[in-house]
mmCIF file of C-alpha atoms and ligand atoms in Angstrom:
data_model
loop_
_atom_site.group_PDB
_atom_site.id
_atom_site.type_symbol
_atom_site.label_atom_id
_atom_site.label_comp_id
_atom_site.label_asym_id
_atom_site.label_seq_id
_atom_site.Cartn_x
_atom_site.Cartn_y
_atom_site.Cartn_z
ATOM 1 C CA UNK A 82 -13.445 41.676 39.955
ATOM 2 C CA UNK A 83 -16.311 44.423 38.705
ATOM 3 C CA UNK A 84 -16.619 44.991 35.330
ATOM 4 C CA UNK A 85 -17.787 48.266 34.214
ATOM 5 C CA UNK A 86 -18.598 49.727 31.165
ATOM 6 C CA UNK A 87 -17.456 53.460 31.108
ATOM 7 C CA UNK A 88 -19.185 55.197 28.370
ATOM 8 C CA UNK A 89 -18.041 59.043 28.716
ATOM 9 C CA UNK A 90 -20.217 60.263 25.659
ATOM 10 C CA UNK A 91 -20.532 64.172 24.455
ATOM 11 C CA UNK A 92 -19.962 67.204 25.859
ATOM 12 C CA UNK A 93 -18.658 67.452 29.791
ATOM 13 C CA UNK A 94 -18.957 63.779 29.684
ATOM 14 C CA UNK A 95 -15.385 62.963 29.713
ATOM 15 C CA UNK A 96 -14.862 64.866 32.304
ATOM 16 C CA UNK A 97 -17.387 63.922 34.842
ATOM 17 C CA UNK A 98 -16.814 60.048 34.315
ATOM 18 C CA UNK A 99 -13.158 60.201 34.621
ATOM 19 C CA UNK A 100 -13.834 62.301 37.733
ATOM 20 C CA UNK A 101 -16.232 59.685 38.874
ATOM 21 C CA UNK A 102 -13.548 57.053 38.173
ATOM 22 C CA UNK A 103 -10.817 58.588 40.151
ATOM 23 C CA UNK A 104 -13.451 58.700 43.344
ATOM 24 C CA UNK A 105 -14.012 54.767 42.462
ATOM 25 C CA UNK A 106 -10.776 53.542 42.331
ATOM 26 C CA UNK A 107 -10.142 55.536 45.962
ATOM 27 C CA UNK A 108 -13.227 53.833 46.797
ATOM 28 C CA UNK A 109 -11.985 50.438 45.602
ATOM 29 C CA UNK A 110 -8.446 50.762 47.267
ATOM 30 C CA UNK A 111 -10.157 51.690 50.951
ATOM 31 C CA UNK A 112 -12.795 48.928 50.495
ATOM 32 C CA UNK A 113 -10.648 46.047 49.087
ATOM 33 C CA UNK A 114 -12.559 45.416 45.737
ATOM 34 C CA UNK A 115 -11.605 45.539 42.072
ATOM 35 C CA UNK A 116 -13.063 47.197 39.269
ATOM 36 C CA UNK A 117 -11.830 46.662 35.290
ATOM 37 C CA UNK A 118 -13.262 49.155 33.276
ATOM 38 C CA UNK A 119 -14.283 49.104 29.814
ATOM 39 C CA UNK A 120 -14.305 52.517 27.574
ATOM 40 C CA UNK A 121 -16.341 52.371 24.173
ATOM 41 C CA UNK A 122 -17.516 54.976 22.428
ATOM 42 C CA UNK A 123 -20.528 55.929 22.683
ATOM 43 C CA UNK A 124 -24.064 59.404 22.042
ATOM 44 C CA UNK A 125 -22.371 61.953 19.568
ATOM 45 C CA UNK A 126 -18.780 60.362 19.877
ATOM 46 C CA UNK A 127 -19.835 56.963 18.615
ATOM 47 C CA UNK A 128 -21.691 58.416 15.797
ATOM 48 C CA UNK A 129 -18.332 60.462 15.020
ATOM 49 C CA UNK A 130 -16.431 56.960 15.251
ATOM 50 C CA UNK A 131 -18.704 54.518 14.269
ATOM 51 C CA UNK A 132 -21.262 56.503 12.256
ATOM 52 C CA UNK A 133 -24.104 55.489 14.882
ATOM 53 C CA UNK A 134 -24.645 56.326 18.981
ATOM 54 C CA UNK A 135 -24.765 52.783 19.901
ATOM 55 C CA UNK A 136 -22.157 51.262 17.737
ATOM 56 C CA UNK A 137 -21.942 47.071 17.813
ATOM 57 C CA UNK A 138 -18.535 47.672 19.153
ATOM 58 C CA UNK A 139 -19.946 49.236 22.377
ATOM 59 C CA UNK A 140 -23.081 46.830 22.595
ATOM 60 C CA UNK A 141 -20.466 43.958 22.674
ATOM 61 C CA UNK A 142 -18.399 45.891 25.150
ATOM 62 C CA UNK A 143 -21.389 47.006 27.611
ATOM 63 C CA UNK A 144 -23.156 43.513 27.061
ATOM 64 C CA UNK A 145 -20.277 41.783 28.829
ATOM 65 C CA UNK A 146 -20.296 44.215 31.839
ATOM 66 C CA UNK A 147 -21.900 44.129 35.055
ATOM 67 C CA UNK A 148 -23.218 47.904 34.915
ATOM 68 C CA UNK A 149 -22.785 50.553 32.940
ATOM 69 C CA UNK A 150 -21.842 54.421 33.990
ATOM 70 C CA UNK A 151 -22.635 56.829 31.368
ATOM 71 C CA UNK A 152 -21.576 60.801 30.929
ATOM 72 C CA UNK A 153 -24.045 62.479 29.005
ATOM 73 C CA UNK A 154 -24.603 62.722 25.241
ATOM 74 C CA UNK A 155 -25.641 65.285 22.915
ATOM 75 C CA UNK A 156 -24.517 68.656 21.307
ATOM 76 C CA UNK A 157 -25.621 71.094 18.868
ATOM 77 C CA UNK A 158 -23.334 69.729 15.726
ATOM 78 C CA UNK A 159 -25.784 66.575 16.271
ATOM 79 C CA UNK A 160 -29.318 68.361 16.432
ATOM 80 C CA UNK A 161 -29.665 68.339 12.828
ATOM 81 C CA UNK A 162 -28.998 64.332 12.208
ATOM 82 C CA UNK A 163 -32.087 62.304 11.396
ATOM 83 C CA UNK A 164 -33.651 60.461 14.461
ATOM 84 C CA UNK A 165 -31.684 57.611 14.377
ATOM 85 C CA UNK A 166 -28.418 59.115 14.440
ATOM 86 C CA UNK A 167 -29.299 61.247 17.242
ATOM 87 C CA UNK A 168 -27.134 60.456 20.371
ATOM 88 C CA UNK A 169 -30.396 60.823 21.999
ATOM 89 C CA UNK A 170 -31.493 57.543 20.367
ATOM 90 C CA UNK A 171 -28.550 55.918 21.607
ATOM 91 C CA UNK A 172 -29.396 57.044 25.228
ATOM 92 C CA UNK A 173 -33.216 55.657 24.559
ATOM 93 C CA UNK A 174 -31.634 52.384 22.678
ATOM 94 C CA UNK A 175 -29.722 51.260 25.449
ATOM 95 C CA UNK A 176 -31.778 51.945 28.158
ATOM 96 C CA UNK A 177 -34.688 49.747 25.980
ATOM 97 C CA UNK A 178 -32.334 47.503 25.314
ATOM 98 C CA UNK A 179 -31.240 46.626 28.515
ATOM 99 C CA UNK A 180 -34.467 46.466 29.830
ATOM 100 C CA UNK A 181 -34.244 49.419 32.151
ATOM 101 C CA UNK A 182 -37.600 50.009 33.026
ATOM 102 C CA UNK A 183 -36.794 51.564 36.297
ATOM 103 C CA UNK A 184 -35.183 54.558 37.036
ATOM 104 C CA UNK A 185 -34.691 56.453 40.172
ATOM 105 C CA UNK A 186 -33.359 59.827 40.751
ATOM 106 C CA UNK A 187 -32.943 61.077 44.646
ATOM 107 C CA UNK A 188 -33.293 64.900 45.836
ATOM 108 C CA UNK A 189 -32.060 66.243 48.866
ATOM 109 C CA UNK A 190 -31.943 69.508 50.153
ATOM 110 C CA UNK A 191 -28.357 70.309 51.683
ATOM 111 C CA UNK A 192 -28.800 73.360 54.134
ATOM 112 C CA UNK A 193 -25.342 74.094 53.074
ATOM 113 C CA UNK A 194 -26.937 74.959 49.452
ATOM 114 C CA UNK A 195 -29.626 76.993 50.739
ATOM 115 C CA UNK A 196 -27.932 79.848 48.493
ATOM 116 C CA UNK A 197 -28.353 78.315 45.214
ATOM 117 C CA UNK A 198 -32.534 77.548 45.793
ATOM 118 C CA UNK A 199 -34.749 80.771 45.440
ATOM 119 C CA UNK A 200 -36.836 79.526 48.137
ATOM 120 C CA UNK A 201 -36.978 81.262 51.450
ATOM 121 C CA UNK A 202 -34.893 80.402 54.186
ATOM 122 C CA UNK A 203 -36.126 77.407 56.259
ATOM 123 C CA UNK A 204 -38.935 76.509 53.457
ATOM 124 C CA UNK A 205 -36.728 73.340 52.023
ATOM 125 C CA UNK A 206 -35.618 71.638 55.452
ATOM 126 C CA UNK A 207 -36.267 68.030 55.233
ATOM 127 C CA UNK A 208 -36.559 67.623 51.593
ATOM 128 C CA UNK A 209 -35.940 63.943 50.904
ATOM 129 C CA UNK A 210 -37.893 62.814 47.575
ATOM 130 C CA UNK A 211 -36.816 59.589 45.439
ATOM 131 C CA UNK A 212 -38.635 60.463 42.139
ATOM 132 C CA UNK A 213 -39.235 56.745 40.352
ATOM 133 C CA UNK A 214 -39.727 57.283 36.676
ATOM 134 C CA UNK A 215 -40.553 55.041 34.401
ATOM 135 C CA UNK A 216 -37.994 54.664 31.614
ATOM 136 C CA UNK A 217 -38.623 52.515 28.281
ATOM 137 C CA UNK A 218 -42.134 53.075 27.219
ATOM 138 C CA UNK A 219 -45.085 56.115 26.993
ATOM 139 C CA UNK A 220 -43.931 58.722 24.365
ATOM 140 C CA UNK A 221 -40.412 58.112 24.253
ATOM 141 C CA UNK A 222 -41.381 54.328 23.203
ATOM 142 C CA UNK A 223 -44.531 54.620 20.868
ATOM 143 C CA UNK A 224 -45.478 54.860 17.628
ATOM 144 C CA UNK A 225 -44.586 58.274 16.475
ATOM 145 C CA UNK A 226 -44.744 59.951 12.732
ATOM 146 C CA UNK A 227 -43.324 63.416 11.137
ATOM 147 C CA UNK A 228 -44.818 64.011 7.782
ATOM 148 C CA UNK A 229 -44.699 67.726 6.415
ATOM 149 C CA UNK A 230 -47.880 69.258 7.936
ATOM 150 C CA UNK A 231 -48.493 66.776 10.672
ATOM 151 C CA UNK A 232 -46.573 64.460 13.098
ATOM 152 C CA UNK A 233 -47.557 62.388 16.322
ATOM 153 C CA UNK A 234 -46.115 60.645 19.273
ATOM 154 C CA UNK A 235 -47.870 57.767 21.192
ATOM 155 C CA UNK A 236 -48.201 57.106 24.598
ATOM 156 C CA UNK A 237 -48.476 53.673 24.785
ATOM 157 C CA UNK A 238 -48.251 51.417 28.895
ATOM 158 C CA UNK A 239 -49.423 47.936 29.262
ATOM 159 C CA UNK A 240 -50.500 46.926 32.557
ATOM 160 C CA UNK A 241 -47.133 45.054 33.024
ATOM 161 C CA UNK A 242 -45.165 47.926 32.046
ATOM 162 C CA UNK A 243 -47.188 50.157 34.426
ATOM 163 C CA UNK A 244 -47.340 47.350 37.485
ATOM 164 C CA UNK A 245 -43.482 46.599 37.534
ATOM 165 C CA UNK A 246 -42.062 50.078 38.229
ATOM 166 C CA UNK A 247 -44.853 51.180 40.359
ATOM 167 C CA UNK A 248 -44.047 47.736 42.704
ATOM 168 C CA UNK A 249 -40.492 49.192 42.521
ATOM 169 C CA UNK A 250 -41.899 52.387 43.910
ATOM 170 C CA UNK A 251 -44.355 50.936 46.510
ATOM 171 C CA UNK A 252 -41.435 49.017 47.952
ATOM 172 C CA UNK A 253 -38.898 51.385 48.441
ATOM 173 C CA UNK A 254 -41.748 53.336 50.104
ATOM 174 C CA UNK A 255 -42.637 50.678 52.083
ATOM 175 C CA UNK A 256 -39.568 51.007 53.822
ATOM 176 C CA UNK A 257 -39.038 54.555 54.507
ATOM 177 C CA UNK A 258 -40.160 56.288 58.003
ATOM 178 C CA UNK A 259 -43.250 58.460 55.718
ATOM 179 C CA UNK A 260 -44.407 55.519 53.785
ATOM 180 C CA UNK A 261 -45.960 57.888 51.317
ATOM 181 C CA UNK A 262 -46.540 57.420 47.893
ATOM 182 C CA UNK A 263 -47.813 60.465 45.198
ATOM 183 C CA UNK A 264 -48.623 58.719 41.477
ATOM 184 C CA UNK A 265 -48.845 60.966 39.313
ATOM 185 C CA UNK A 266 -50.781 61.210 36.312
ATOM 186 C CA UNK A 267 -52.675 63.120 33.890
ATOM 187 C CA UNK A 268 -56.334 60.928 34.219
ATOM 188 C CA UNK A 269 -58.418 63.704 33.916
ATOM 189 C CA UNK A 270 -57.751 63.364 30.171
ATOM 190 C CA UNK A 271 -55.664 60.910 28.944
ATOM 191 C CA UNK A 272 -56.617 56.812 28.918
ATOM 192 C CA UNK A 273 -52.731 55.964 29.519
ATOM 193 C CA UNK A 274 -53.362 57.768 32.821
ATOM 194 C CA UNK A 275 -56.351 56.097 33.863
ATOM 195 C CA UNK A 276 -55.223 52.823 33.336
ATOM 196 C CA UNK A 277 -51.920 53.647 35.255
ATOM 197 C CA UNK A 278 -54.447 55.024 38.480
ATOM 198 C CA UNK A 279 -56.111 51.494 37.762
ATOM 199 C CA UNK A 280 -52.682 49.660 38.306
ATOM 200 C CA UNK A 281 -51.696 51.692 41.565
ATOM 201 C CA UNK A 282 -54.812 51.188 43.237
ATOM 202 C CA UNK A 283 -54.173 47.285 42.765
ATOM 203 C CA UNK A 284 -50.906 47.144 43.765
ATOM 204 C CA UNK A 285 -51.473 49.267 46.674
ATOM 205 C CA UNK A 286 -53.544 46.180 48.266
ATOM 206 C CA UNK A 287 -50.516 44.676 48.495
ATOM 207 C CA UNK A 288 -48.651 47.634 50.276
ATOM 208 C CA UNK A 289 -51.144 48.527 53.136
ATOM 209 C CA UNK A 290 -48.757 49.550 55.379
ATOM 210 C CA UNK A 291 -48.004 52.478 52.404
ATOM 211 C CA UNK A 292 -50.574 55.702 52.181
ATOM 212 C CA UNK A 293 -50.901 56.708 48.197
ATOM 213 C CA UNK A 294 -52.114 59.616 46.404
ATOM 214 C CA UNK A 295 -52.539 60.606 43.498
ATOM 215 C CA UNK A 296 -52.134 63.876 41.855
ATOM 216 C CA UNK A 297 -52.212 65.220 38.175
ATOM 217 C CA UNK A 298 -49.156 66.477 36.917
ATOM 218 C CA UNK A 299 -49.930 69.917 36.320
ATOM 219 C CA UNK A 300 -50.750 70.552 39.837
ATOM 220 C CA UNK A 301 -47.835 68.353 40.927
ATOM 221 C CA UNK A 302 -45.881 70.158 39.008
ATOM 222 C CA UNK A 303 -47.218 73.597 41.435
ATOM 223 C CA UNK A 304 -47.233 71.525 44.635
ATOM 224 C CA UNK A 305 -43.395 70.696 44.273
ATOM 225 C CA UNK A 306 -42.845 74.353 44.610
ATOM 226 C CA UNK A 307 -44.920 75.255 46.507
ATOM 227 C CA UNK A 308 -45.000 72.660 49.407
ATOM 228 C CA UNK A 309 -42.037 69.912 48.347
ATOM 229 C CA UNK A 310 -41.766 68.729 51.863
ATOM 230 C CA UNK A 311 -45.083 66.686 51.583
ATOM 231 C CA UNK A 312 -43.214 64.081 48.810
ATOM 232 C CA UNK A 313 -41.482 61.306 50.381
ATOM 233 C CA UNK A 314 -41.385 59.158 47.054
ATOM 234 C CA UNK A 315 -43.587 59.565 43.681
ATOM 235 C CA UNK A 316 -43.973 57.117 40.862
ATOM 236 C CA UNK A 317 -44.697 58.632 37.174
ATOM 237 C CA UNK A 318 -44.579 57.355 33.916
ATOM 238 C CA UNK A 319 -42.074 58.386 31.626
ATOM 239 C CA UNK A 320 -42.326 61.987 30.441
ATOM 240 C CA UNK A 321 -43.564 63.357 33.316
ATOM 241 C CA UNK A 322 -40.855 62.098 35.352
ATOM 242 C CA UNK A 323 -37.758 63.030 32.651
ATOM 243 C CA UNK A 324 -40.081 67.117 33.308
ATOM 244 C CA UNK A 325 -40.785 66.877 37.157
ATOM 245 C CA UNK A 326 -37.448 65.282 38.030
ATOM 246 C CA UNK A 327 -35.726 68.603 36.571
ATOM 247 C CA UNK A 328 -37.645 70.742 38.488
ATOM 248 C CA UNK A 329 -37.484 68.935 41.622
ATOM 249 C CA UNK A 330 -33.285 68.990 40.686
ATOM 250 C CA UNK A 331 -34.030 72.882 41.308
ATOM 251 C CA UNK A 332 -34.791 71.614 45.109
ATOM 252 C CA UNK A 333 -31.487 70.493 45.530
ATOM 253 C CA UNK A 334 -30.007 73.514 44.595
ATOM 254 C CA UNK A 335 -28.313 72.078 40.479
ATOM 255 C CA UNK A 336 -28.885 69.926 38.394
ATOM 256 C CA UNK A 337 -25.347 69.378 38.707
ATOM 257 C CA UNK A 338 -26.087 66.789 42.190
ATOM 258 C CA UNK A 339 -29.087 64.865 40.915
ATOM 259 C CA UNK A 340 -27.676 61.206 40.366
ATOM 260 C CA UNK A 341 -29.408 58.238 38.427
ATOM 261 C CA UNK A 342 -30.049 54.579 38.359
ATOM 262 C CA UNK A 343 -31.344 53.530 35.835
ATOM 263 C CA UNK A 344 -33.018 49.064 36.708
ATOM 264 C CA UNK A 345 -34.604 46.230 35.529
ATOM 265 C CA UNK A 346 -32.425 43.955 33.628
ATOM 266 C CA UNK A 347 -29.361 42.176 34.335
ATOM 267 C CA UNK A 348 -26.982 45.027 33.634
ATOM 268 C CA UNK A 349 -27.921 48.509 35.504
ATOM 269 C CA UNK A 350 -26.527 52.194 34.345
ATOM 270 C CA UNK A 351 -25.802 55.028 36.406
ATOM 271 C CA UNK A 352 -25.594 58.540 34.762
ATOM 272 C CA UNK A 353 -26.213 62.166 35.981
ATOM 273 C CA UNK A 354 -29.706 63.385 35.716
ATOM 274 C CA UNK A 355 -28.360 66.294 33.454
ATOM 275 C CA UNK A 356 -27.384 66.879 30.019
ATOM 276 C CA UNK A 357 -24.294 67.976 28.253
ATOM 277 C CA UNK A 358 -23.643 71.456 28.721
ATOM 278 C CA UNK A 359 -21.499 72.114 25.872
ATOM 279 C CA UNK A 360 -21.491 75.222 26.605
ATOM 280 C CA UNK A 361 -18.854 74.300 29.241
ATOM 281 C CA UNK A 362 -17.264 71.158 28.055
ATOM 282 C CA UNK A 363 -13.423 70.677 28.375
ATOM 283 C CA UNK A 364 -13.348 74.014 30.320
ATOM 284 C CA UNK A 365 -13.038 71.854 33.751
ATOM 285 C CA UNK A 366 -16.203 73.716 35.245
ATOM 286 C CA UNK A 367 -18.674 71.037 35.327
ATOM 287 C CA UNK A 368 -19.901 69.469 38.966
ATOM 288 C CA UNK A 369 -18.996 65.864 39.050
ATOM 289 C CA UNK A 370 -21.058 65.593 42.189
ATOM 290 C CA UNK A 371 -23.860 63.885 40.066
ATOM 291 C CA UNK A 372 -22.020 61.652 38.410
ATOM 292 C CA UNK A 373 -19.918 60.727 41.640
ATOM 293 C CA UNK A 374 -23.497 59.967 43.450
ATOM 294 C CA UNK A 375 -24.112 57.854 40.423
ATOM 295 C CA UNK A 376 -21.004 56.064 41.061
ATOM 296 C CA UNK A 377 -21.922 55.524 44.389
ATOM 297 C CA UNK A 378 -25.284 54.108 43.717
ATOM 298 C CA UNK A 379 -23.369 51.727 40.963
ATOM 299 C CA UNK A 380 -21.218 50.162 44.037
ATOM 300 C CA UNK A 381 -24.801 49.885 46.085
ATOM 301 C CA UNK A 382 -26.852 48.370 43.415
ATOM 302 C CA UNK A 383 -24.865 46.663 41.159
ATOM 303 C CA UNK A 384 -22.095 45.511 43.455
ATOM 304 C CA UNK A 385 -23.901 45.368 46.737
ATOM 305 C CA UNK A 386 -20.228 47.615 48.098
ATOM 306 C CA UNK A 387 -23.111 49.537 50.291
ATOM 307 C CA UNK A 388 -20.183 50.491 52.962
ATOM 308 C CA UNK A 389 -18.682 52.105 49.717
ATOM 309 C CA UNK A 390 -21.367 53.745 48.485
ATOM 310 C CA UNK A 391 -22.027 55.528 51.501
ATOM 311 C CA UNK A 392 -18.655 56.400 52.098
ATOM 312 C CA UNK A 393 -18.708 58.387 49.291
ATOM 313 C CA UNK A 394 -21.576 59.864 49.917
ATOM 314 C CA UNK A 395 -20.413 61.209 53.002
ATOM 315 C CA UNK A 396 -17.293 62.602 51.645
ATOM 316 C CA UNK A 397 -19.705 64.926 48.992
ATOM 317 C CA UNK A 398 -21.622 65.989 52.212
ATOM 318 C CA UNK A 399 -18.221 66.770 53.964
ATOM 319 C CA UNK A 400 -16.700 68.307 50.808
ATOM 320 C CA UNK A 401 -19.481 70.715 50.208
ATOM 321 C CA UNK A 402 -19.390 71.267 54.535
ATOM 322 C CA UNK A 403 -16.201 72.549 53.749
ATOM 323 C CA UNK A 404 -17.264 74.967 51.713
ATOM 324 C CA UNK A 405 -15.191 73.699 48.003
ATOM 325 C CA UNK A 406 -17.476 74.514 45.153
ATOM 326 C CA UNK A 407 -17.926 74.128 41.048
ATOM 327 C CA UNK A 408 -19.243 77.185 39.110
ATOM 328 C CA UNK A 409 -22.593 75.879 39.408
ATOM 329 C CA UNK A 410 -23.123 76.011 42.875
ATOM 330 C CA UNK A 411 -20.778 78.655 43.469
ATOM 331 C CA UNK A 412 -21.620 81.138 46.029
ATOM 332 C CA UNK A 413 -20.027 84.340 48.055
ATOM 333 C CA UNK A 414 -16.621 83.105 50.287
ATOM 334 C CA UNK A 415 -16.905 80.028 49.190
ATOM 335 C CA UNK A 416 -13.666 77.779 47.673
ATOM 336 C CA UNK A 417 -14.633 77.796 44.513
ATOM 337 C CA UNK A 418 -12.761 74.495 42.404
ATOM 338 C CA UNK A 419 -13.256 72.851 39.089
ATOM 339 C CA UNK A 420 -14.475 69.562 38.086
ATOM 340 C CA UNK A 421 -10.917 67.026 38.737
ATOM 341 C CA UNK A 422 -10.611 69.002 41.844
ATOM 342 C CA UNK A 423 -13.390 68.316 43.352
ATOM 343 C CA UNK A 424 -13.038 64.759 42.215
ATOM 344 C CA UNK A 425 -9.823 64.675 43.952
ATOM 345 C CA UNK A 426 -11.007 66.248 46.842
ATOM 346 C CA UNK A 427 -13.850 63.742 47.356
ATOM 347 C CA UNK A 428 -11.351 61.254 46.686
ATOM 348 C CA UNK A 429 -9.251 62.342 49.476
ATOM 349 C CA UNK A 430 -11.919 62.369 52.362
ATOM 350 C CA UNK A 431 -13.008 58.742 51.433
HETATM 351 C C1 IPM B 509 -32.835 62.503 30.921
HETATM 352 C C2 IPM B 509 -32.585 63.228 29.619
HETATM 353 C C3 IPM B 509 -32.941 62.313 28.460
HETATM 354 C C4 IPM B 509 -34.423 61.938 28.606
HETATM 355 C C5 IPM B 509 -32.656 62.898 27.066
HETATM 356 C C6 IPM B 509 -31.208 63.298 26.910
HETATM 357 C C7 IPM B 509 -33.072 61.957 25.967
HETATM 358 O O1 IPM B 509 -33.301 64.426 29.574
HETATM 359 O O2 IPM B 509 -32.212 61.448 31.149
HETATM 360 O O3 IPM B 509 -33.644 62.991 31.711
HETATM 361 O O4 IPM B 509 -35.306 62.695 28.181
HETATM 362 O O5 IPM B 509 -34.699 60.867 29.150
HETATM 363 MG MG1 MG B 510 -34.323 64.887 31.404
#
């Protein structure tokens, strides 16, 4: 029996999870596996209920869970709240709290999409990159200050901090056909940086097998445009990878199919790369694919249900083959379906 904690959050996060959920308990049903889940509240809805966005009753709820698959938080009746009530600081406080230094988010380019990318025809084939970001320290994590006139953020690593995600990275890569790994950094000008350069070229005598490079992020941010097929996996500290893994989401044609995992302690979460979008919420538009590849990386990781997890992933490929889309993704003759449909659908071809 899998426990999971099912925190559905703000916005089209209700949505997307239960979506997600209906693909897992197909999933469970073919495979022969149980799954108990646990809803708490949780972003701008536990702040509504509990007056914070990571209420006690949730901690208690997620802390005896195996993993953790989150919706998104955030909307504009919170944006005003001081820092702490943010449901952005209940995103940050559970991720730091859980220990989940380690978070990987996968692009691939579907030739099937090649509508949705501005990119010329041909230009994305064989896009494959696994971006892995570091997630509980640098700006997010350090000191920071607002007085009137003047306020600062710190970027703060440790050596430890720095070493354990980019091992992470240096594994995966390690076993990949490319064995390629791009740091990236900013060590031209900031000390952060140039310790982090420090730490890669020591692991990397423990990965000879892997060829590393490093880049600054401004012209990594060009070179993922411009020529994405070179990345097979980078490793980046924590800002840069929340900006770069957005744009590389471009490369996959939404943000709406960039999935999440989100390591490092003893209980994982799996969430969509992307936000809110209240904009759309409760409308039934929103594309569950990310959260369903989220789901299926929570069977893979947390449950070692690998047959599972790829199972599902192949029924989004053959979904989207079929031409069924959301609104995001939409595109001329194409079925165009909303959110629990294309959960259902996905569902179906499991
Ligand atoms: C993400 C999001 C979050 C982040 C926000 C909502 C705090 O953009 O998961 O990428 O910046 O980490
Ligand atoms: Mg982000």
């Amino acid at each position: 029996m899998y426990h999971i904690a099912i925190l559905k959050g703000d916005g089209i996060g209700p949505e997307i999870v239960t979506a997600a959920m209906t693909v897992l308990d197909k999933a469970a049903k073919k495979f022969d596996f149980q799954l108990t889940y646990h809803e708490a509240a949780f972003g701008g809805a536990g702040y509504d209920k509990y007056g914070s966005p990571y209420p006690d009753e949730t901690r208690q709820i997620v802390e005896n869970c195996q993993a953790v698959l989150l919706g998104a938080v955030g909307g504009p009746q919170y944006d005003l709240l001081p820092r702490e009530f943010r449901p952005e600081s209940g995103l940050l406080a559970i991720r730091k709290e859980l220990g989940l230094y380690c978070n990987i988010r996968s692009i691939k380019y579907y030739d099937f999409l090649a509508n949705q990318v501005v990119w010329k025809e041909g230009f994305l084939n064989g896009v494959d990159i696994i971006i892995y970001r570091e997630l509980t320290g640098g700006a997010y994590f350090g000191e920071k200050k607002r007085e009137n006139d003047w306020a600062y953020d710190t970027i703060y690593y440790t050596k430890t901090e720095i070493e354990r995600i980019v091992r992470q990275a240096f594994a995966t890569a390690s076993n990949r056909p490319r064995k390629l790994l791009h740091s990236i950094d900013k060590a031209n000008v900031m000390e952060s940086s140039r310790l982090w350069r420090e730490v890669v070229e020591n692991v990397a005598k423990d990965f000879p097998q892997v060829h590393v490079e490093h880049l600054y992020v401004d012209n990594a941010a060009m070179q993922l445009i411009v020529n994405p097929q070179q990345f097979d996996v980078i490793v980046t500290e924590n800002m840069f990878g929340d900006i770069l893994s957005d744009e590389a989401a471009a490369l996959g044609g939404s943000l709406g199919m960039m999935a999440s995992a989100s390591l490092g302690g003893k209980i994982s979460l799996y969430e969509p790369a992307h936000g809110s979008a209240p904009d759309i919420a409760g409308k039934d538009k929103a594309n569950p694919i990310a959260t369903i590849l989220s789901a299926a990386m929570l069977l893979r990781f947390s449950f070692q249900e690998e047959a599972a997890a790829q199972a599902i992933e192949q029924a989004v490929t053959t979904i989207l083959t079929e031409g069924y889309r959301t609104a995001d993704i939409a595109d001329d003759g194409m079925k165009s379906i909303g959110c629990m449909q294309m959960a259902q659908l996905i569902a179906d071809r499991l």
